[in-house]
PDB file of N, CA and C in Angstrom:
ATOM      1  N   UNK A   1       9.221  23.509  -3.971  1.00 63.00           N
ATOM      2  CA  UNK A   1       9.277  22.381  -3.053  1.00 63.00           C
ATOM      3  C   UNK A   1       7.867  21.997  -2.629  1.00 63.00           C
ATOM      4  N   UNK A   2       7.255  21.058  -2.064  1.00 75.00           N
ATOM      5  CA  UNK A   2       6.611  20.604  -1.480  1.00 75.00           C
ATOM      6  C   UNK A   2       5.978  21.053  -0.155  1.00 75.00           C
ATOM      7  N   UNK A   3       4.414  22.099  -0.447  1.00 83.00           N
ATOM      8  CA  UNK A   3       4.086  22.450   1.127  1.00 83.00           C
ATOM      9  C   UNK A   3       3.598  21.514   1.623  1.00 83.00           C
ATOM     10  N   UNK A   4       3.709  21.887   2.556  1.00 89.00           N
ATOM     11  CA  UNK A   4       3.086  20.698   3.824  1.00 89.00           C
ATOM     12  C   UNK A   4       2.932  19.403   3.796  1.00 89.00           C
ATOM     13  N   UNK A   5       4.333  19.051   3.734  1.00 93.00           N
ATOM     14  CA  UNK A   5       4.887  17.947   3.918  1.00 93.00           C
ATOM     15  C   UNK A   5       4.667  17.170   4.978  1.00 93.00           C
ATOM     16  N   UNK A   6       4.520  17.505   6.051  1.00 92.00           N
ATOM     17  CA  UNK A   6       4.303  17.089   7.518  1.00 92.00           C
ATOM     18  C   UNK A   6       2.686  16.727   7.285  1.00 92.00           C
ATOM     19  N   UNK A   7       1.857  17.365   7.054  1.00 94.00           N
ATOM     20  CA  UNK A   7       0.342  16.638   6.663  1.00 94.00           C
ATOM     21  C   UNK A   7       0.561  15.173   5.631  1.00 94.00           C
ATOM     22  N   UNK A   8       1.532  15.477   4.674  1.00 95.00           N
ATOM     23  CA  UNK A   8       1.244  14.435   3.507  1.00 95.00           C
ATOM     24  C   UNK A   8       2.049  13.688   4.229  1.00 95.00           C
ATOM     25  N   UNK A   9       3.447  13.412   4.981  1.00 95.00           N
ATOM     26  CA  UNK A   9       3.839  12.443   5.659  1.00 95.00           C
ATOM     27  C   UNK A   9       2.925  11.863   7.223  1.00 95.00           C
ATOM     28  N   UNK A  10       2.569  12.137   7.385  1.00 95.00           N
ATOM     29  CA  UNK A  10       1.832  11.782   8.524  1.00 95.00           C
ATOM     30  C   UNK A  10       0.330  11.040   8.114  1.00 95.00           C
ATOM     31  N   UNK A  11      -0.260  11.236   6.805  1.00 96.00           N
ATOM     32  CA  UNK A  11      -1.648  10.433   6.026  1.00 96.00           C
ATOM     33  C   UNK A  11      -0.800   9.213   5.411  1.00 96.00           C
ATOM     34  N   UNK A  12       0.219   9.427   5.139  1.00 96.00           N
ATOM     35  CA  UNK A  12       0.815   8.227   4.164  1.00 96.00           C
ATOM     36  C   UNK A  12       1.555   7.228   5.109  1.00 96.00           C
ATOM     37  N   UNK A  13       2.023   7.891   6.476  1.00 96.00           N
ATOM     38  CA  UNK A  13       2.427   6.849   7.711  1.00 96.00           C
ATOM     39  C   UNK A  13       1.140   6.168   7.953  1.00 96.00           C
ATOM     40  N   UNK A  14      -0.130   7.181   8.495  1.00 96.00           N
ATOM     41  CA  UNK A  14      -1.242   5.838   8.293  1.00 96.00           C
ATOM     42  C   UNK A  14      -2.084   5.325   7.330  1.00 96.00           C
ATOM     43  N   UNK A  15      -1.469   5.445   6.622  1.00 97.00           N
ATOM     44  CA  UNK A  15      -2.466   4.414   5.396  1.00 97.00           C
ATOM     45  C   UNK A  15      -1.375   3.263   5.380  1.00 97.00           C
ATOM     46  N   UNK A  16      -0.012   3.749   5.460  1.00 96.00           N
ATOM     47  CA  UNK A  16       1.320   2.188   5.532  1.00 96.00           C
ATOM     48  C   UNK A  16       0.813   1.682   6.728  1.00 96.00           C
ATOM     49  N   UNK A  17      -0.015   2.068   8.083  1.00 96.00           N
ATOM     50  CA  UNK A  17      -0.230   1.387   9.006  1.00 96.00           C
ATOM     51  C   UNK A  17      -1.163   0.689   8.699  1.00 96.00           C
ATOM     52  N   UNK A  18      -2.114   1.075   8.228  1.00 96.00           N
ATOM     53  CA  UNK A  18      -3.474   0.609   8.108  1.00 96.00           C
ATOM     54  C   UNK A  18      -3.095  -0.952   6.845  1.00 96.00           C
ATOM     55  N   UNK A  19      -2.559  -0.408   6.104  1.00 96.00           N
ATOM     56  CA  UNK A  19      -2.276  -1.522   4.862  1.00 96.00           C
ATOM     57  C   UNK A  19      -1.595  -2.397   5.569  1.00 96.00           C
ATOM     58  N   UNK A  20      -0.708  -2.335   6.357  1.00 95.00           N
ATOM     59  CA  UNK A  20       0.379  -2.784   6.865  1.00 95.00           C
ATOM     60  C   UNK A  20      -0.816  -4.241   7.879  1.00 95.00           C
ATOM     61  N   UNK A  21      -1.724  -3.290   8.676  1.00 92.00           N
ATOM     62  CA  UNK A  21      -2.509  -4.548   9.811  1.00 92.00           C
ATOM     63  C   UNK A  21      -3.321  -4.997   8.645  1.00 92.00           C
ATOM     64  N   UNK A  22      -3.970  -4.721   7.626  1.00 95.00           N
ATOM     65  CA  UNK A  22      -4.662  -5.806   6.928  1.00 95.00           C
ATOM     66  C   UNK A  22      -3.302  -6.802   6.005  1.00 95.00           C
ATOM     67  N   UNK A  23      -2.333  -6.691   5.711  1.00 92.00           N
ATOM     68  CA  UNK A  23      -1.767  -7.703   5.216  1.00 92.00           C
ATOM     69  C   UNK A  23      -1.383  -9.289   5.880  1.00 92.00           C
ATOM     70  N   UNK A  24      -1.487 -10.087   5.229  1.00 89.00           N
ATOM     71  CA  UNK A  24      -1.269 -11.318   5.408  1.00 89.00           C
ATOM     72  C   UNK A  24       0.082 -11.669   6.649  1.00 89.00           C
ATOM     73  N   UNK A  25      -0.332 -11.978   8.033  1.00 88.00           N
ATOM     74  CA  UNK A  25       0.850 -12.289   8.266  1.00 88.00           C
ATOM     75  C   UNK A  25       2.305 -12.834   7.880  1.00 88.00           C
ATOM     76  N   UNK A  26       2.188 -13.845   7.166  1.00 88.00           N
ATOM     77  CA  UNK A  26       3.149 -14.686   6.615  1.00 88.00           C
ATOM     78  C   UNK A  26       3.502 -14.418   5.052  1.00 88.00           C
ATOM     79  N   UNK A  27       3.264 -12.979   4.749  1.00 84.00           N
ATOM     80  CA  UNK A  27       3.189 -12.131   3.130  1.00 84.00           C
ATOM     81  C   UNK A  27       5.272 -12.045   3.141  1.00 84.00           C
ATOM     82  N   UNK A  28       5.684 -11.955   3.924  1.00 85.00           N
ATOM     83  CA  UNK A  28       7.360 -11.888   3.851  1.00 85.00           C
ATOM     84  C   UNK A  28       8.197 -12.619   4.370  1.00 85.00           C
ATOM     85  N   UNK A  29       8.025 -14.129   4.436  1.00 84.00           N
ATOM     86  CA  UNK A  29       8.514 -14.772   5.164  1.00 84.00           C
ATOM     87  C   UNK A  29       9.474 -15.213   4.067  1.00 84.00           C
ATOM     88  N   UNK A  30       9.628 -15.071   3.211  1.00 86.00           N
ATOM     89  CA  UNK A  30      10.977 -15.601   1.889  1.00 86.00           C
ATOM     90  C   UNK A  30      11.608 -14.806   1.998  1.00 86.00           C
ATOM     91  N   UNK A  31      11.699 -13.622   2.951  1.00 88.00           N
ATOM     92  CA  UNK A  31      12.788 -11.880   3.040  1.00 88.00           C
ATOM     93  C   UNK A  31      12.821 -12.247   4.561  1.00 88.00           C
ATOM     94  N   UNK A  32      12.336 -12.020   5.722  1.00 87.00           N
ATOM     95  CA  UNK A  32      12.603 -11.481   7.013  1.00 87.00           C
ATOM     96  C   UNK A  32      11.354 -12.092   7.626  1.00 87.00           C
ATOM     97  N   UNK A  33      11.954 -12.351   8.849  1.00 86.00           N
ATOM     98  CA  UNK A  33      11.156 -12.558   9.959  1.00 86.00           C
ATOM     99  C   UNK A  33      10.200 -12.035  10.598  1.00 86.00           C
ATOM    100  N   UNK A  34      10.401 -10.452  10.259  1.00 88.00           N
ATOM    101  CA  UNK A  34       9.456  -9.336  10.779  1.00 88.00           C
ATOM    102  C   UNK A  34       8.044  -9.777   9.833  1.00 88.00           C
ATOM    103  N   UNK A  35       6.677  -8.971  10.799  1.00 92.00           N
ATOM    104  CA  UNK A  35       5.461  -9.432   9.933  1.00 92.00           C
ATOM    105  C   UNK A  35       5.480  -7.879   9.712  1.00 92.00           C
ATOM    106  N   UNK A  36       4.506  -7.714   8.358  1.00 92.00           N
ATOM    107  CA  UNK A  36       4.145  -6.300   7.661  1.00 92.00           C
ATOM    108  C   UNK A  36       4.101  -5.282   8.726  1.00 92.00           C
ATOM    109  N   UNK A  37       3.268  -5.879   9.663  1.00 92.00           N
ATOM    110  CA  UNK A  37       2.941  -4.619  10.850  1.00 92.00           C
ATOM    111  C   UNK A  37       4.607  -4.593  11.505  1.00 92.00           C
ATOM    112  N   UNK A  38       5.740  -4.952  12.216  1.00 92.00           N
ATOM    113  CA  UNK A  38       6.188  -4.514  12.332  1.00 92.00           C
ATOM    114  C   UNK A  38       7.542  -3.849  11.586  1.00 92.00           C
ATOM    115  N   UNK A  39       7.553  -4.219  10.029  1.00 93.00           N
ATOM    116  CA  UNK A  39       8.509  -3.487   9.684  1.00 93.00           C
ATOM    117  C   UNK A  39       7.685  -1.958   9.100  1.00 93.00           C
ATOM    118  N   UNK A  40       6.482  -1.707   9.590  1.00 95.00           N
ATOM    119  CA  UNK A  40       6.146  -0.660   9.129  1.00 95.00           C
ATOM    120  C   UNK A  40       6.133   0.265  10.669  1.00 95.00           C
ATOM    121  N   UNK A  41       6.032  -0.299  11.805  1.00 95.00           N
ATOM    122  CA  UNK A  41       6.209   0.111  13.281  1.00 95.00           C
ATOM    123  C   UNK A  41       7.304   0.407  13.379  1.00 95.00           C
ATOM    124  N   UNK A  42       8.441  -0.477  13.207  1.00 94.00           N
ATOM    125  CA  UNK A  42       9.770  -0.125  13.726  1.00 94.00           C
ATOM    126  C   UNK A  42      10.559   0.626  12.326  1.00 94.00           C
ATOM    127  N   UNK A  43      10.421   0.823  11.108  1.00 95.00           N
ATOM    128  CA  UNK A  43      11.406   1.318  10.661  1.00 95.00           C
ATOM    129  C   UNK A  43      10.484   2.469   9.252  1.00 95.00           C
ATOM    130  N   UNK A  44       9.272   2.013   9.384  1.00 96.00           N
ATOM    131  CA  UNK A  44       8.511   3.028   7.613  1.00 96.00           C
ATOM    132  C   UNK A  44       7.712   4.023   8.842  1.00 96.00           C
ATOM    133  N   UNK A  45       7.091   3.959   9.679  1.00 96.00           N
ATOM    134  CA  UNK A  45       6.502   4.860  10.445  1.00 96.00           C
ATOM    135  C   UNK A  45       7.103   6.146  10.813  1.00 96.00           C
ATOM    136  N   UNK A  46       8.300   5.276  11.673  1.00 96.00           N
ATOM    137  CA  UNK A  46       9.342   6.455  12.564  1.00 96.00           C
ATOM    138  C   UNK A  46      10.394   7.360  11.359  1.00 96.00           C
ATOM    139  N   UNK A  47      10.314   6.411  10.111  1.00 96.00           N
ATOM    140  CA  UNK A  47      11.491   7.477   9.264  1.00 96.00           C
ATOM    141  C   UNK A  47      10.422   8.716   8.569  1.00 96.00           C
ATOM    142  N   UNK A  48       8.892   8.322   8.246  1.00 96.00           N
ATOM    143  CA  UNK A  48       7.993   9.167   7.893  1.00 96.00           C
ATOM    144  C   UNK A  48       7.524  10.757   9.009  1.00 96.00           C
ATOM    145  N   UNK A  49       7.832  10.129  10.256  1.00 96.00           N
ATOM    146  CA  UNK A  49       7.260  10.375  11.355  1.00 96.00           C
ATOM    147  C   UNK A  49       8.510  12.075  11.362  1.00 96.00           C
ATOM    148  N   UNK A  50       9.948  11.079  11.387  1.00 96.00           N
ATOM    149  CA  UNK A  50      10.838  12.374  11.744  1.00 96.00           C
ATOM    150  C   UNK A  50      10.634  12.984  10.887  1.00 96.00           C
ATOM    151  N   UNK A  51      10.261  13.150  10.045  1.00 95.00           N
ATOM    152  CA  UNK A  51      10.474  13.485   8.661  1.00 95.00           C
ATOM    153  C   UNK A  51       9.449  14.614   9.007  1.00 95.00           C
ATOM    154  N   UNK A  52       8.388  14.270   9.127  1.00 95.00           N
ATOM    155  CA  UNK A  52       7.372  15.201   9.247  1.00 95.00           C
ATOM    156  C   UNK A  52       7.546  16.011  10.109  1.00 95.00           C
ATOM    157  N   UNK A  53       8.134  15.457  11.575  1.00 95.00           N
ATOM    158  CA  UNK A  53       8.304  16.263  12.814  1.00 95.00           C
ATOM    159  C   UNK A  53       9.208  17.366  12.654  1.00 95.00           C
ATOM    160  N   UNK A  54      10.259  17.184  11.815  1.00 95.00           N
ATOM    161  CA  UNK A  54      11.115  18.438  11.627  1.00 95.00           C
ATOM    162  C   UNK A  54      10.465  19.330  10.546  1.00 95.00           C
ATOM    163  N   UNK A  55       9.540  18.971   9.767  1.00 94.00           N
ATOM    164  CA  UNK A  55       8.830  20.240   8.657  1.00 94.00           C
ATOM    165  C   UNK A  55       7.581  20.931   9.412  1.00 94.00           C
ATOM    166  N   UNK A  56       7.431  20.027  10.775  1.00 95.00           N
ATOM    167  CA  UNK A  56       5.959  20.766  10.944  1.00 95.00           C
ATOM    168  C   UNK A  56       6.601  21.855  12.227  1.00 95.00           C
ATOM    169  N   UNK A  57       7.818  21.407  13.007  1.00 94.00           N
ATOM    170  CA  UNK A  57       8.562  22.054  13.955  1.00 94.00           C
ATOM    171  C   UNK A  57       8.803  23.770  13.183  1.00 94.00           C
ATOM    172  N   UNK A  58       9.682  23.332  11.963  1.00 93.00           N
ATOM    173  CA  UNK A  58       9.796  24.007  10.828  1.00 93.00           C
ATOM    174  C   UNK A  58       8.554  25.553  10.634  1.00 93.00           C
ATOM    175  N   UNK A  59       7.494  24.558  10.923  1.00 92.00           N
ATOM    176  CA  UNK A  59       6.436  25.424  10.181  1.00 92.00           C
ATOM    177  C   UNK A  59       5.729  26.125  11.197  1.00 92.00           C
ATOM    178  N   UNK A  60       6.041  25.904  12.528  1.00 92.00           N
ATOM    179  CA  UNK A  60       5.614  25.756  13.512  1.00 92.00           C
ATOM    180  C   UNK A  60       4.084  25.512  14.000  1.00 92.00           C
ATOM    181  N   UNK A  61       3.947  24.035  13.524  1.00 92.00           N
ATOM    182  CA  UNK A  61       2.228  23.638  13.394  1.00 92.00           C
ATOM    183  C   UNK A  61       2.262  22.559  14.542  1.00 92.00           C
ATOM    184  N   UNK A  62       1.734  23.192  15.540  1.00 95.00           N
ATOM    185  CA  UNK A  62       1.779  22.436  17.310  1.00 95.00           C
ATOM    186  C   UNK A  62       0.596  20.769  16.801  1.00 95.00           C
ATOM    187  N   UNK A  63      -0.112  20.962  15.638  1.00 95.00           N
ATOM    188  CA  UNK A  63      -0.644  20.027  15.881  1.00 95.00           C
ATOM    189  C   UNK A  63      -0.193  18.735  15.050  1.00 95.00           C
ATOM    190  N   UNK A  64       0.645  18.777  14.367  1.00 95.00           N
ATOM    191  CA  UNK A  64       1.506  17.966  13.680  1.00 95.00           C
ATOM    192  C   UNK A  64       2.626  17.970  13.831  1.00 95.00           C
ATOM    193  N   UNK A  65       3.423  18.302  15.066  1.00 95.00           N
ATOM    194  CA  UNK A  65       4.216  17.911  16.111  1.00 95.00           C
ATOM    195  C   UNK A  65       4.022  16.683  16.475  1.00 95.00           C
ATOM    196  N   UNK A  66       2.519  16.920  17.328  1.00 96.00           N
ATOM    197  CA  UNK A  66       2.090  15.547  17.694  1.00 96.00           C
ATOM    198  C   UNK A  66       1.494  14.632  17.483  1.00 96.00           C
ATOM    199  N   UNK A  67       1.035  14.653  16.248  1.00 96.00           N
ATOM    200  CA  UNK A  67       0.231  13.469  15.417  1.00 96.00           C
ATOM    201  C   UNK A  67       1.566  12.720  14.760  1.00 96.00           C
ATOM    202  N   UNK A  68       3.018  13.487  14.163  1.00 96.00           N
ATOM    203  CA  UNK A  68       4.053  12.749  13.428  1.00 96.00           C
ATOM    204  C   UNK A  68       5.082  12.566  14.542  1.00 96.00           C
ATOM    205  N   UNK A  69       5.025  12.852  15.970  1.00 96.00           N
ATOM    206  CA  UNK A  69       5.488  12.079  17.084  1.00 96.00           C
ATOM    207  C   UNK A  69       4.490  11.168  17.213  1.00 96.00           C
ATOM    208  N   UNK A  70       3.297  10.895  16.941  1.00 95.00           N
ATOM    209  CA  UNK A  70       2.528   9.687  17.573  1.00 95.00           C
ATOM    210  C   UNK A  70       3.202   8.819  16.361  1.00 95.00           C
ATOM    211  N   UNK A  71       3.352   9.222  15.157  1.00 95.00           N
ATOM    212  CA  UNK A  71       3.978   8.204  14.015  1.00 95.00           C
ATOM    213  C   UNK A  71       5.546   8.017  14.169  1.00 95.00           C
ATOM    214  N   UNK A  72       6.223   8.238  15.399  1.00 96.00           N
ATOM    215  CA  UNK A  72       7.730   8.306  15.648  1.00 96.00           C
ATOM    216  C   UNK A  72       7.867   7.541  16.862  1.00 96.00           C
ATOM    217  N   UNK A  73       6.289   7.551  17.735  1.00 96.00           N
ATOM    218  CA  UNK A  73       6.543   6.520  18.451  1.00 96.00           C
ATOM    219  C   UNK A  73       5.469   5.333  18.372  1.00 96.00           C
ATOM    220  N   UNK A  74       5.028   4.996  17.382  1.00 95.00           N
ATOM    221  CA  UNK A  74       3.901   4.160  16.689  1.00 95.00           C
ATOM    222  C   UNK A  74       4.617   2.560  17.194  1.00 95.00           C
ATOM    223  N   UNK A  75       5.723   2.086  17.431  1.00 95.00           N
ATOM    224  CA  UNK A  75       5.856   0.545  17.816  1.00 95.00           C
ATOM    225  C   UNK A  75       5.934   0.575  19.355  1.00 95.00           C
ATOM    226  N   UNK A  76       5.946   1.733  20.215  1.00 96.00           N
ATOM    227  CA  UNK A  76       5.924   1.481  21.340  1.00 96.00           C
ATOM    228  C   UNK A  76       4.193   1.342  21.729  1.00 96.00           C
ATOM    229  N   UNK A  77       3.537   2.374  20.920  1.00 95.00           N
ATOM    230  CA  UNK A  77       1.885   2.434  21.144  1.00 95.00           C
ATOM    231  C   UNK A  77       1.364   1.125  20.575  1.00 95.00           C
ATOM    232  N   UNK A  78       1.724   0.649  19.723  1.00 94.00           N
ATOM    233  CA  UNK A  78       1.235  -0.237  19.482  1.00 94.00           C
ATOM    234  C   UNK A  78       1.628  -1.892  20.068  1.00 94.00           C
ATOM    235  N   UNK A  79       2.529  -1.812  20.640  1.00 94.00           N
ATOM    236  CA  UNK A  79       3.063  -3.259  21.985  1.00 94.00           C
ATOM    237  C   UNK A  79       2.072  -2.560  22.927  1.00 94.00           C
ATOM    238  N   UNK A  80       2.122  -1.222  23.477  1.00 95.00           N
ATOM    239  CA  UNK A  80       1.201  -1.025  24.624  1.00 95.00           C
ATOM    240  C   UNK A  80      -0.343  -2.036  24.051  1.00 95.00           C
ATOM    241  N   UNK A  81      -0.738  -1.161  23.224  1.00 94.00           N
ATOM    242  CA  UNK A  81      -2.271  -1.321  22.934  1.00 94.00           C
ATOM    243  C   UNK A  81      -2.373  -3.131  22.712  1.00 94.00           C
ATOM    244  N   UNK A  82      -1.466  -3.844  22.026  1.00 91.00           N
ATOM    245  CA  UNK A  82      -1.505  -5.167  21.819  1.00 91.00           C
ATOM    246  C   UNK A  82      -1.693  -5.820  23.141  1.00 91.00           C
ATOM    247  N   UNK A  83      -0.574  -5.155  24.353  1.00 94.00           N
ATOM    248  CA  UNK A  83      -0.274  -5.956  25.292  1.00 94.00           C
ATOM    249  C   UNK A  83      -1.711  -6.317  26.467  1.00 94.00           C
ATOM    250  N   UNK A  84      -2.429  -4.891  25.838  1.00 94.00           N
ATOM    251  CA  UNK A  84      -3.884  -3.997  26.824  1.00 94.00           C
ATOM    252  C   UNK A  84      -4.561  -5.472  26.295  1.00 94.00           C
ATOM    253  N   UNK A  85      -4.742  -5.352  25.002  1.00 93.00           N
ATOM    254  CA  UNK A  85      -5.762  -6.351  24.063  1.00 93.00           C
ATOM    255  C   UNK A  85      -5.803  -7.681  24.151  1.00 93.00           C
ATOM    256  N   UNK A  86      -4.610  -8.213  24.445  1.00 87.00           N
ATOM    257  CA  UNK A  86      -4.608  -9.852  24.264  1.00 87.00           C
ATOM    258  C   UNK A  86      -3.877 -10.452  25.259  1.00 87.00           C
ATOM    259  N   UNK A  87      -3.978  -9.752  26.568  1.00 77.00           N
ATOM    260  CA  UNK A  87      -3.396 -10.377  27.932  1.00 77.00           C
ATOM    261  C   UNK A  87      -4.406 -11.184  28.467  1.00 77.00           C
TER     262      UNK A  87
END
């Protein structure tokens, strides 16, 4: 099987983030309403995120607990940080 899964899911949640804010807003507008950044916030982050959180719980690695909870709660941090930025 696959060690450390919880490291490789948690680099590949942010590089989908990172790819995700440089893409074109209007790149999926012939599919869904959502822009890149949030179908990678609300639904590719948090499924990477649990994913990791139960292998690193698993492994018991306290520090990828909370780096693949920061990727489980990545659309609430990121409305915060937007809301900080452009009020």
């Amino acid at each position: 099987m696959l060690k450390n899964i919880e490291k490789y899911t948690f680099v590949l949640g942010i590089i989908i983030f990172v790819i995700s804010y440089i893409l074109p807003v209007d790149l999926l507008n012939k599919f869904t309403e959502l822009k890149p950044l949030g179908i990678s916030t609300i639904f590719i982050c948090p499924i990477l995120g649990i994913i990791g959180l139960i292998s690193s719980i698993k492994r018991k690695s306290i520090l990828f607990v909370f780096l693949n909870l920061l990727l489980v709660l990545s659309f609430p941090i990121t409305m915060f940080i937007g809301n900080l930025l452009f009020k």
